[in-house]
Coordinates of C-alpha atoms in Angstrom, one line a residue:
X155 CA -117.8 56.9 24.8
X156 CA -117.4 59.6 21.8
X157 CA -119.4 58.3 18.6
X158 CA -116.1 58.2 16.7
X159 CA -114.5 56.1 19.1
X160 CA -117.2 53.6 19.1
X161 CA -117.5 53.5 14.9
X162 CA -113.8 52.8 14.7
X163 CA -114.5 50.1 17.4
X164 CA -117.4 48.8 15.0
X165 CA -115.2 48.7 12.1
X166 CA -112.4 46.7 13.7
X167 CA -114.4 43.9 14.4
X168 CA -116.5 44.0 11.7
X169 CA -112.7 43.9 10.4
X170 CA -111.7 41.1 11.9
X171 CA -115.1 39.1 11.4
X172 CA -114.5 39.7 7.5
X173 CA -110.9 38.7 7.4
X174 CA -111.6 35.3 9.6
X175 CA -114.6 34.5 7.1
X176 CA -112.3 35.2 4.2
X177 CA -109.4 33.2 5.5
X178 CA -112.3 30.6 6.1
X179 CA -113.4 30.9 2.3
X180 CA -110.0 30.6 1.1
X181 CA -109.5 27.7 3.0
X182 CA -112.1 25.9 2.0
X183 CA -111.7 26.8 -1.7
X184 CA -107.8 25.1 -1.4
X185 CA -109.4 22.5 -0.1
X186 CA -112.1 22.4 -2.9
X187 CA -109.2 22.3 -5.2
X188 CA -106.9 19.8 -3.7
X189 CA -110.0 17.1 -3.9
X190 CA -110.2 18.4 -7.0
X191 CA -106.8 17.5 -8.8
X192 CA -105.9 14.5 -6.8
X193 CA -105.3 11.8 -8.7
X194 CA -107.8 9.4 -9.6
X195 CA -105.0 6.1 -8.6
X196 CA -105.3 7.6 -4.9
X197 CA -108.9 7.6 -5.1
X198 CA -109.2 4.6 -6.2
X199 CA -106.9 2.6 -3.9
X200 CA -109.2 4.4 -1.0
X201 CA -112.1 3.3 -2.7
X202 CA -110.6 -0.1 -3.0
X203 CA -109.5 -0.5 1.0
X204 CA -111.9 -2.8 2.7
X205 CA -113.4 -1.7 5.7
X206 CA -111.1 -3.4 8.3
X207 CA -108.6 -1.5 6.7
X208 CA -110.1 1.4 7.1
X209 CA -112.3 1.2 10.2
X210 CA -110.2 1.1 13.7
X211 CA -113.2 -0.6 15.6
X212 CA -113.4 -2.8 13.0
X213 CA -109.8 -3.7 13.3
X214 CA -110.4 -4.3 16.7
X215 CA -113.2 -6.6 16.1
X216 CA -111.5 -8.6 13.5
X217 CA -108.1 -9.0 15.7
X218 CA -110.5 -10.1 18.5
X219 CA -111.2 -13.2 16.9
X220 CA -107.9 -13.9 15.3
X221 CA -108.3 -12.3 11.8
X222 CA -105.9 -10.5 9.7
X223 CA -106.4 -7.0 9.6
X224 CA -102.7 -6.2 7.5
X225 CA -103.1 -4.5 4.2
X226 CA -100.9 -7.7 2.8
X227 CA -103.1 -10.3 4.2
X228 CA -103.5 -11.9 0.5
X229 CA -99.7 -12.8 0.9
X230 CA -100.0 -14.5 4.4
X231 CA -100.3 -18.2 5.3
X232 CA -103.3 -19.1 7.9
X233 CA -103.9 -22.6 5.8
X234 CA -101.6 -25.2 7.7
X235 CA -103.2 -28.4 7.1
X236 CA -101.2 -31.7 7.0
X237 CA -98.8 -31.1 9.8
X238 CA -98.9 -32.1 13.1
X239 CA -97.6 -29.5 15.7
X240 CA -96.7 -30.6 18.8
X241 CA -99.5 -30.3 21.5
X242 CA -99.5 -29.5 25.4
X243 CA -97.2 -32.0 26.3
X244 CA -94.2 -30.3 24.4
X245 CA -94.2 -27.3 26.0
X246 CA -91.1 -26.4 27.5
X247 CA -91.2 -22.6 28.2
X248 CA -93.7 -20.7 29.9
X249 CA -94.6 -18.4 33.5
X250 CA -95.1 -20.7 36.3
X251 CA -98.1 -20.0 38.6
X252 CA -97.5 -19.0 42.4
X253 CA -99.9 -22.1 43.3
X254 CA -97.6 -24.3 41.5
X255 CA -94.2 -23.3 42.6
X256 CA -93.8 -21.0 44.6
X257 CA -89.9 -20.2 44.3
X258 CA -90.2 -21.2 40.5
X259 CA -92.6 -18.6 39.8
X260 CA -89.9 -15.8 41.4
X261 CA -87.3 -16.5 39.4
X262 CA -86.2 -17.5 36.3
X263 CA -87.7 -19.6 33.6
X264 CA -85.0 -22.8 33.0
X265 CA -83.2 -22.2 29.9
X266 CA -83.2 -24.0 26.6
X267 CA -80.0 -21.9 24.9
X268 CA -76.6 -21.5 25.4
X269 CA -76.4 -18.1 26.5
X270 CA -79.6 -18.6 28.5
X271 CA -77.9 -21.4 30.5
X272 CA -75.3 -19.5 30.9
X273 CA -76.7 -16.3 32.0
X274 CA -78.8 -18.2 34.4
X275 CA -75.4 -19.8 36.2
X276 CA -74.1 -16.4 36.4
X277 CA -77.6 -15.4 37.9
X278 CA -77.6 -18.5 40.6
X279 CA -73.8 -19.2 41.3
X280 CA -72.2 -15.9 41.1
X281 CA -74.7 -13.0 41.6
X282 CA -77.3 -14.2 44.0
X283 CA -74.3 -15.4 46.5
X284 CA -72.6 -12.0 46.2
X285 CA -76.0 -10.2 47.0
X286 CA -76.6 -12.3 49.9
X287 CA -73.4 -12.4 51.3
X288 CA -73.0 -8.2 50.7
X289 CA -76.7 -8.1 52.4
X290 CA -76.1 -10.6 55.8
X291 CA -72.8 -8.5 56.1
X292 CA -74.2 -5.0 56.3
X293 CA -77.1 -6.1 58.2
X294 CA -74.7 -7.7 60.9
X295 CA -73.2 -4.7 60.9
X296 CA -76.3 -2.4 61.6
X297 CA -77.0 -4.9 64.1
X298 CA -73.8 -4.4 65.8
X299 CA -73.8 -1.0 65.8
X300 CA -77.2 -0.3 67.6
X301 CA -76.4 -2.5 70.2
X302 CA -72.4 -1.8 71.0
X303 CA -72.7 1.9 70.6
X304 CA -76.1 2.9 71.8
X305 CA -76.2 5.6 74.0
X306 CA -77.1 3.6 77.3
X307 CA -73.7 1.3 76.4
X308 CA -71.5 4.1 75.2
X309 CA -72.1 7.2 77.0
X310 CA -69.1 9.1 76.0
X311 CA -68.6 9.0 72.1
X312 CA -65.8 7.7 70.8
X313 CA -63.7 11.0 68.7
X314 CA -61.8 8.3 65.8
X315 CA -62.3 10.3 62.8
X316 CA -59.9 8.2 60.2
X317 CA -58.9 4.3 60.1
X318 CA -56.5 3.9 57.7
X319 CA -57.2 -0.1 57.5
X320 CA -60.3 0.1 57.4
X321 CA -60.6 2.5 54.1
X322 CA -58.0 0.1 52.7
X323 CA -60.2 -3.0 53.1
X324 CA -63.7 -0.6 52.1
X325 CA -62.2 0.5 48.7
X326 CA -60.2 -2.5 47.4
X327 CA -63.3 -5.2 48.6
X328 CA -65.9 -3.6 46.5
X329 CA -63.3 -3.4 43.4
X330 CA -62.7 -6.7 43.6
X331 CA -66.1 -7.9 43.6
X332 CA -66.6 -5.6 40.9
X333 CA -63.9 -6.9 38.7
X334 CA -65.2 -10.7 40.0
X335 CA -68.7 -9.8 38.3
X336 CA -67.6 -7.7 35.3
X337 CA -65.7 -10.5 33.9
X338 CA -68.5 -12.9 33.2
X339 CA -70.9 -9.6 32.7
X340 CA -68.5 -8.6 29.6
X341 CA -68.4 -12.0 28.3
X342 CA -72.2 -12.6 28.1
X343 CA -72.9 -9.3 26.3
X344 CA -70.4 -10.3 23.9
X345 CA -72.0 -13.7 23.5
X346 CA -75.6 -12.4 23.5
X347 CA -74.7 -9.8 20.4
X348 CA -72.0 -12.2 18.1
X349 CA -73.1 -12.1 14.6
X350 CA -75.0 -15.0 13.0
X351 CA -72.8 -16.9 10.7
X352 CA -73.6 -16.7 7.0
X353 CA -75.1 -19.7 6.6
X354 CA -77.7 -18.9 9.4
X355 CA -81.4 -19.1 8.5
X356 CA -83.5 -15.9 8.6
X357 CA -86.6 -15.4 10.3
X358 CA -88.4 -11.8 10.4
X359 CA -90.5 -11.3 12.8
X360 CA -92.6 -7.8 12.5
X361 CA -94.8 -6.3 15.0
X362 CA -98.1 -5.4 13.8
X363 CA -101.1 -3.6 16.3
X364 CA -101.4 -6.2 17.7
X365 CA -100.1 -9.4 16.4
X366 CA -97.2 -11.3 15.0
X367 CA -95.9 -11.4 11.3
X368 CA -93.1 -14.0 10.9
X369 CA -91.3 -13.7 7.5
X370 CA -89.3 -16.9 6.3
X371 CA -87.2 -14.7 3.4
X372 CA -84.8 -17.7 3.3
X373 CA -87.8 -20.3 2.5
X374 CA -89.7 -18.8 -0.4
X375 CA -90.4 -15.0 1.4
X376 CA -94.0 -16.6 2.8
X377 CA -95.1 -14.8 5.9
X378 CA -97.2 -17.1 8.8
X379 CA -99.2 -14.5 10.4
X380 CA -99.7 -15.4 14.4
X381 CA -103.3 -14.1 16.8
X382 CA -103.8 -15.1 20.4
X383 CA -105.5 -17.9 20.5
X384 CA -109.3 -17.6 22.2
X385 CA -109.4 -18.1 25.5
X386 CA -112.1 -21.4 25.5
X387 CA -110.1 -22.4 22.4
X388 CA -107.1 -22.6 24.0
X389 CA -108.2 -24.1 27.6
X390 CA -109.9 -26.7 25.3
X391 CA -106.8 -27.5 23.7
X392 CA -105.0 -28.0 26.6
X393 CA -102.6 -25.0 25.5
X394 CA -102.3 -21.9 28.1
X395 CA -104.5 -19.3 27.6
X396 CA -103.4 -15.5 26.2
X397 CA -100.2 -17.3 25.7
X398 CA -101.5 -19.7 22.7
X399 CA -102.0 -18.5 19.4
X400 CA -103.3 -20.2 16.1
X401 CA -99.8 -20.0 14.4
X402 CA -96.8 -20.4 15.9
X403 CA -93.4 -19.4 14.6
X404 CA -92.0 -22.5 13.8
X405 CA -88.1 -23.2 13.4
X406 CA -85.3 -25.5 13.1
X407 CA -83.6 -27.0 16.3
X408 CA -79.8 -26.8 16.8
X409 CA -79.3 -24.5 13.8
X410 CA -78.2 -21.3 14.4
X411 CA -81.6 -18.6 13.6
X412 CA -80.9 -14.9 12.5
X413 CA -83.8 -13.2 13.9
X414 CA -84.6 -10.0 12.5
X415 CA -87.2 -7.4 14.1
X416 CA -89.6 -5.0 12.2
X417 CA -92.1 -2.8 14.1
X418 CA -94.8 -1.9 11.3
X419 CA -96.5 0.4 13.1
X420 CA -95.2 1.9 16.5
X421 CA -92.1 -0.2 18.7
X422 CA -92.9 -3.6 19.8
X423 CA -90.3 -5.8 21.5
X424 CA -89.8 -9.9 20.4
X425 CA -89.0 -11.4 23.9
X426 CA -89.2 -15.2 24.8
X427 CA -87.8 -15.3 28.5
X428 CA -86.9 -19.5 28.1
X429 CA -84.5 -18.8 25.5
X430 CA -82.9 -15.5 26.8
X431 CA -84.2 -13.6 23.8
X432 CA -85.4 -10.1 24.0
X433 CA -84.7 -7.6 20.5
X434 CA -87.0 -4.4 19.7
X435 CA -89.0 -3.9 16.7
X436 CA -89.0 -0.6 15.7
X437 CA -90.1 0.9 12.4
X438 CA -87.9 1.7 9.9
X439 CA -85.3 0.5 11.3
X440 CA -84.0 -3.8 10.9
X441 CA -82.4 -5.0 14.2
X442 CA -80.8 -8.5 14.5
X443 CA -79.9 -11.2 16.6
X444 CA -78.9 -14.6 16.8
X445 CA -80.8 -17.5 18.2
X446 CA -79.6 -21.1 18.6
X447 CA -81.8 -23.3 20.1
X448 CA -81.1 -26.8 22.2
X449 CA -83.9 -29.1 22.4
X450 CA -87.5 -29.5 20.6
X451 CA -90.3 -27.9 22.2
X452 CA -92.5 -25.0 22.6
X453 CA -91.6 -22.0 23.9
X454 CA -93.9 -18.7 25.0
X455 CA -93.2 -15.0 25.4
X456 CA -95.0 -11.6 24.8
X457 CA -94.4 -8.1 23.6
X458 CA -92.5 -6.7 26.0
X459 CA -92.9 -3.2 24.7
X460 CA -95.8 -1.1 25.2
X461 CA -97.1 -0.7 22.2
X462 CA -101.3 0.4 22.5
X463 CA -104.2 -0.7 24.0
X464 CA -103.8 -4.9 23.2
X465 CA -100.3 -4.9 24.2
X466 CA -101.0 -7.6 26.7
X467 CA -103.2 -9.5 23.6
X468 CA -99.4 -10.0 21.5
X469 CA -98.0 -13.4 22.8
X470 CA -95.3 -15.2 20.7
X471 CA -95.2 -18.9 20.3
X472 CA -92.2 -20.6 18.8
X473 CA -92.3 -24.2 18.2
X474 CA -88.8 -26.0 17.4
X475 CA -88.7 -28.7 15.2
X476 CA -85.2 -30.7 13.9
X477 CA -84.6 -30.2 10.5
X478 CA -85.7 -32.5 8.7
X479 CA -89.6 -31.8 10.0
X480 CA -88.7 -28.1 10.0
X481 CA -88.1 -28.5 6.1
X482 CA -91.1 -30.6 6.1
X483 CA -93.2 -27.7 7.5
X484 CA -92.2 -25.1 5.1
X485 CA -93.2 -26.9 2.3
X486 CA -96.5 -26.9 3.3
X487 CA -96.9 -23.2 3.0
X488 CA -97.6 -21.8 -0.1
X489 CA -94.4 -20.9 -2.4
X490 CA -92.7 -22.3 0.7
X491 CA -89.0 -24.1 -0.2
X492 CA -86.4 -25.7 1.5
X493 CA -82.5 -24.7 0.8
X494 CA -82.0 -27.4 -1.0
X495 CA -84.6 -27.0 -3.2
X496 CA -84.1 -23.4 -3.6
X497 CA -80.3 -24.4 -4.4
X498 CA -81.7 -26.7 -7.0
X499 CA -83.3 -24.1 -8.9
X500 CA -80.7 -21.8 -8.5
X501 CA -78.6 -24.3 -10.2
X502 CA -81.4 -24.9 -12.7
X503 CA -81.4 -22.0 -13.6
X504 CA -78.1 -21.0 -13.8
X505 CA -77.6 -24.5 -16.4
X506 CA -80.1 -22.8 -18.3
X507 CA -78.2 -19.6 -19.0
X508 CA -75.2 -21.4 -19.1
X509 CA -77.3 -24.2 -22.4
X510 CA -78.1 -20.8 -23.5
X511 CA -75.3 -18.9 -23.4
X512 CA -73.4 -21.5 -25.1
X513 CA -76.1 -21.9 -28.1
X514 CA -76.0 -18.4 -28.4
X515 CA -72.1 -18.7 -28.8
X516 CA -72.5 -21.6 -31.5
X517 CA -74.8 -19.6 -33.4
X518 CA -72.8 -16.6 -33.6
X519 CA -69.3 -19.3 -34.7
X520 CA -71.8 -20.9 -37.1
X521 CA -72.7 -17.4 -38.5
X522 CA -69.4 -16.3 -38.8
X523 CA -68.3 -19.6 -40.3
X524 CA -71.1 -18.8 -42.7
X525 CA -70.3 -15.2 -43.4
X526 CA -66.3 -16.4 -44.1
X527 CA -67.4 -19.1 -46.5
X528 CA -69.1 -16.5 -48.3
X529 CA -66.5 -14.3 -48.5
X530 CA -64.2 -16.8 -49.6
X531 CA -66.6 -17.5 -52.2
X532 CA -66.9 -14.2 -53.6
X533 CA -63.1 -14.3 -53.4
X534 CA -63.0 -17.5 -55.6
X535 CA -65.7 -15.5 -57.8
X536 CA -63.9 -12.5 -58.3
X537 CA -60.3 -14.6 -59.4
X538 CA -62.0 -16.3 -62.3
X539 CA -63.6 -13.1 -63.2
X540 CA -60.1 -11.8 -63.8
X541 CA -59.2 -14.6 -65.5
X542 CA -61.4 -14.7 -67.5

């Protein structure tokens, strides 16, 4: 190769070595600056973060074993002493093992709310006899097929290209049956997604990695913060294991719920199969539901959403309570209030603007009562001046 060709061949790279270490220098010099001017409130709030907010394993570690690991754990409840949840006995809905029941473990959970009861009617009265009719029919058929026109019974094929009839009967059947199922189909999504009346009590349950948040915003704005239960913890309680957890969601029987989903992180999805509930929690974004449910008891479900590596480590537990001892609950969380205490202060403090607001307008009649007298005065003062 000429000498000339191989210096300019030299002097690209050497080229493109000095550009890529430059690009390198100025790289690192922006980044020398950034650190440089960032302000010291952001630095300090790092500085500030414990490690479990900070450290993914030890996020891990401290979920493990039930702990908190939100950034907001200074605002949750974990401290639920004097009440008495309901224990083993109560439970009402949960999976049923294979060794247990057999058929109950295929199907359905039995339901404990309105839509659930009748969703699972439409399930067991109109569905599953359609399906097994639809399926005995066209196996029959099959059936009768391979044996009437098998070769060995029907050497010479029959040449019927069209039946009239039998289109009919093959298009109008299947529309029927349609139209039979779409009827109750249509009015179960309707009933599933009707708005919560406005007197409904809210209950927000967020999704974090990986546990349950449940906000009571109608109850003080205190937040119960729900972890699986530990496996021996559980067995020893007599509670089901990875479906137990050392907080349940507690809530009012009978009274219609609003049930809002939050996914803090990435989507999770609040689903409790006993009570026909499933709504997604996606961040940034509020979804809603209502939830109305029949008898006291605890119910079980899980996130139903893949959502990271402890997905199957999220289970819900709601325990319904009637009023009265649902109210009685709340106020043993802190800043926790029932409606009609929270209407008492409301009215409190609305007498107190209104004591105020009526001094107020005293004072200013009783200054300008004041300010007339004066002026009349000076009125009177100024006549007998004249006078004089």
């Amino acid at each position: 190769m000429p000498a000339k060709e191989m210096e300019s061949i030299d002097d690209m790279i050497f080229g493109a070595f000095a550009r890529k270490k430059f690009n390198t220098l100025v790289l690192a010099a922006i980044a020398a600056l950034g650190l440089a001017v960032q302000p010291a409130s952001a630095q300090d709030f790092r500085d500030n973060l414990s490690d479990v907010e900070t450290n993914p394993a030890a996020q891990d570690a401290a979920a493990a074993v039930g702990e908190d690991t939100s950034l907001t754990a200074e605002e949750t409840v974990t401290d639920t002493s004097g009440f008495d949840y309901y224990g083993p006995e109560m439970i009402l809905g949960e999976p049923t093992a294979s060794d247990e029941d057999i058929w109950a473990s295929m199907t359905f959970q039995p339901q404990y709310t309105d839509n659930g009861e009748y969703a699972l009617w439409m399930h067991d009265a109109l569905l599953l006899p359609i399906i097994t009719v639809i399926s005995l029919f066209v196996l029959g058929l099959l059936l009768w097929v391979i044996a009437k026109y098998r070769r060995k019974a029907n050497p010479v094929p029959s040449k019927t290209s069209h039946n009239t009839l039998i289109e009919v009967i093959w298009t109008v059947v299947p529309v029927i049956i349609l139209v039979v199922i779409a009827v109750p189909s249509i009015t179960l999504l309707a009933r599933q997604y009707q708005s919560p009346p406005e007197d409904a009590i809210t209950i927000k349950a967020n999704g974090y990695q990986w546990y349950w948040g449940y906000e009571y915003p109608d109850n003080g704005g205190f937040e119960v913060i729900s972890n699986m239960m530990p496996e021996e913890d559980a067995i020893a309680a007599g509670l089901p294991p990875q479906l137990a957890v050392d907080n349940r969601m507690v809530v009012p029987v009978g009274v219609p719920l609003r049930i809002q989903t939050f996914g803090a992180d990435v989507i999770h999805a609040f689903g409790i199969p006993s009570l026909w509930f499933k709504l997604d929690a996606v961040p940034g974004r509020i979804n809603e539901k209502m939830l109305t449910i029949n008898e006291p008891g605890i119910y079980y479900g899980q996130c139903m959403e893949l959502c990271g590596a402890r997905h199957g480590y999220m289970p819900i537990a709601i325990e319904a309570r009637p009023l009265a001892e649902f109210n009685e609950w709340v106020q043993t969380q802190p800043g926790g209030m029932t409606r009609a205490q929270i209407e008492a202060q409301a009215a409190s403090e609305a007498a107190a603007e209104d004591a105020a607001s009526a001094s107020a307008e005293a004072e200013d009649a009783a200054d300008a009562e004041d300010e007339a007298e004066g002026e009349a005065e000076a009125e009177a003062d100024t006549a007998e001046a004249d006078a004089a």
